[in-house]
Amino acid sequence: QVQLVESGGGSVQAGESLRLSCVASASLYSRYYMGWFRQGPGKEREGIYRISPGGVATACADSVEGRFTVSRDDAKNTIYLQIDNLKPEDSGMYYCAAPKSEYGCSSRSYCSGTTCEKFWGQGTQVTVSS
């Protein structure tokens, strides 16, 4: 069964932190890569971070480095996204994703999304008020 289930979103004040979780089915968890995307109101979905099966995490864009941390717990088939010092512009729906192909995706294509077909979770909403 293919499954990605996100949780941990919520409504917070600017400056607070959240840790989002994504539990993946075993068939997806070890693929290159898993990671996080977000979609703000009226915006396109954008890649935040990807993480390899070995735990090497790489930001999809320079703008997210510093306040975002991604990690994984292999015992729980779970990846995490820690967001510190939340800002109102961080508001949106956050999704985790895994490649449809068992051979995974290249690092560039995973973040860009154009040539890497993915399975998506249902998303978890983050709302940050000032």
Short mmCIF file of C-alpha atoms in Angstrom, two decimals, residues 51-107:
data_model
loop_
_atom_site.label_atom_id
_atom_site.label_comp_id
_atom_site.label_asym_id
_atom_site.label_seq_id
_atom_site.Cartn_x
_atom_site.Cartn_y
_atom_site.Cartn_z
CA ILE A 51 16.55 13.90 2.28
CA SER A 52 18.32 10.81 1.05
CA PRO A 53 17.87 7.33 2.49
CA GLY A 54 21.21 7.84 4.21
CA GLY A 55 19.97 10.96 5.93
CA VAL A 56 21.74 13.60 3.84
CA ALA A 57 19.44 16.62 3.76
CA THR A 58 19.65 19.30 1.11
CA ALA A 59 17.58 22.44 0.74
CA CYS A 60 15.68 22.87 -2.49
CA ALA A 61 16.20 26.62 -2.37
CA ASP A 62 18.62 28.97 -0.62
CA SER A 63 15.69 30.86 0.89
CA VAL A 64 14.78 28.03 3.24
CA GLU A 65 18.19 27.35 4.72
CA GLY A 66 18.61 28.37 8.33
CA ARG A 67 15.09 28.01 9.75
CA PHE A 68 14.16 24.63 8.29
CA THR A 69 15.60 21.28 9.32
CA VAL A 70 14.65 17.92 7.89
CA SER A 71 15.44 14.58 9.50
CA ARG A 72 14.29 11.00 9.42
CA ASP A 73 13.64 8.17 11.85
CA ASP A 74 14.12 4.86 10.08
CA ALA A 75 12.58 2.90 12.93
CA LYS A 76 9.32 4.76 12.39
CA ASN A 77 9.39 5.23 8.59
CA THR A 78 9.00 8.90 9.33
CA ILE A 79 10.53 12.10 8.06
CA TYR A 80 10.30 15.38 9.92
CA LEU A 81 10.39 19.04 9.06
CA GLN A 82 11.33 21.37 11.89
CA ILE A 83 10.48 25.01 11.22
CA ASP A 84 11.84 27.59 13.65
CA ASN A 85 11.10 31.29 13.95
CA LEU A 86 7.96 30.93 11.88
CA LYS A 87 6.90 33.90 9.78
CA PRO A 88 3.48 34.77 8.32
CA GLU A 89 4.84 34.06 4.83
CA ASP A 90 5.44 30.45 5.92
CA SER A 91 1.68 29.92 6.04
CA GLY A 92 0.33 27.32 3.67
CA MET A 93 -0.21 23.64 3.12
CA TYR A 94 2.82 21.46 3.67
CA TYR A 95 3.18 18.17 1.83
CA CYS A 96 5.61 15.32 1.90
CA ALA A 97 6.31 13.44 -1.28
CA ALA A 98 8.04 10.34 -2.58
CA PRO A 99 8.93 9.35 -6.15
CA LYS A 100 6.56 7.06 -7.99
CA SER A 101 9.49 5.28 -9.55
CA GLU A 102 11.19 2.70 -7.39
CA TYR A 103 14.44 3.98 -8.93
CA GLY A 104 13.82 7.41 -7.44
CA CYS A 105 14.60 10.79 -8.93
CA SER A 106 17.68 12.89 -9.37
CA SER A 107 18.29 15.52 -6.75
#
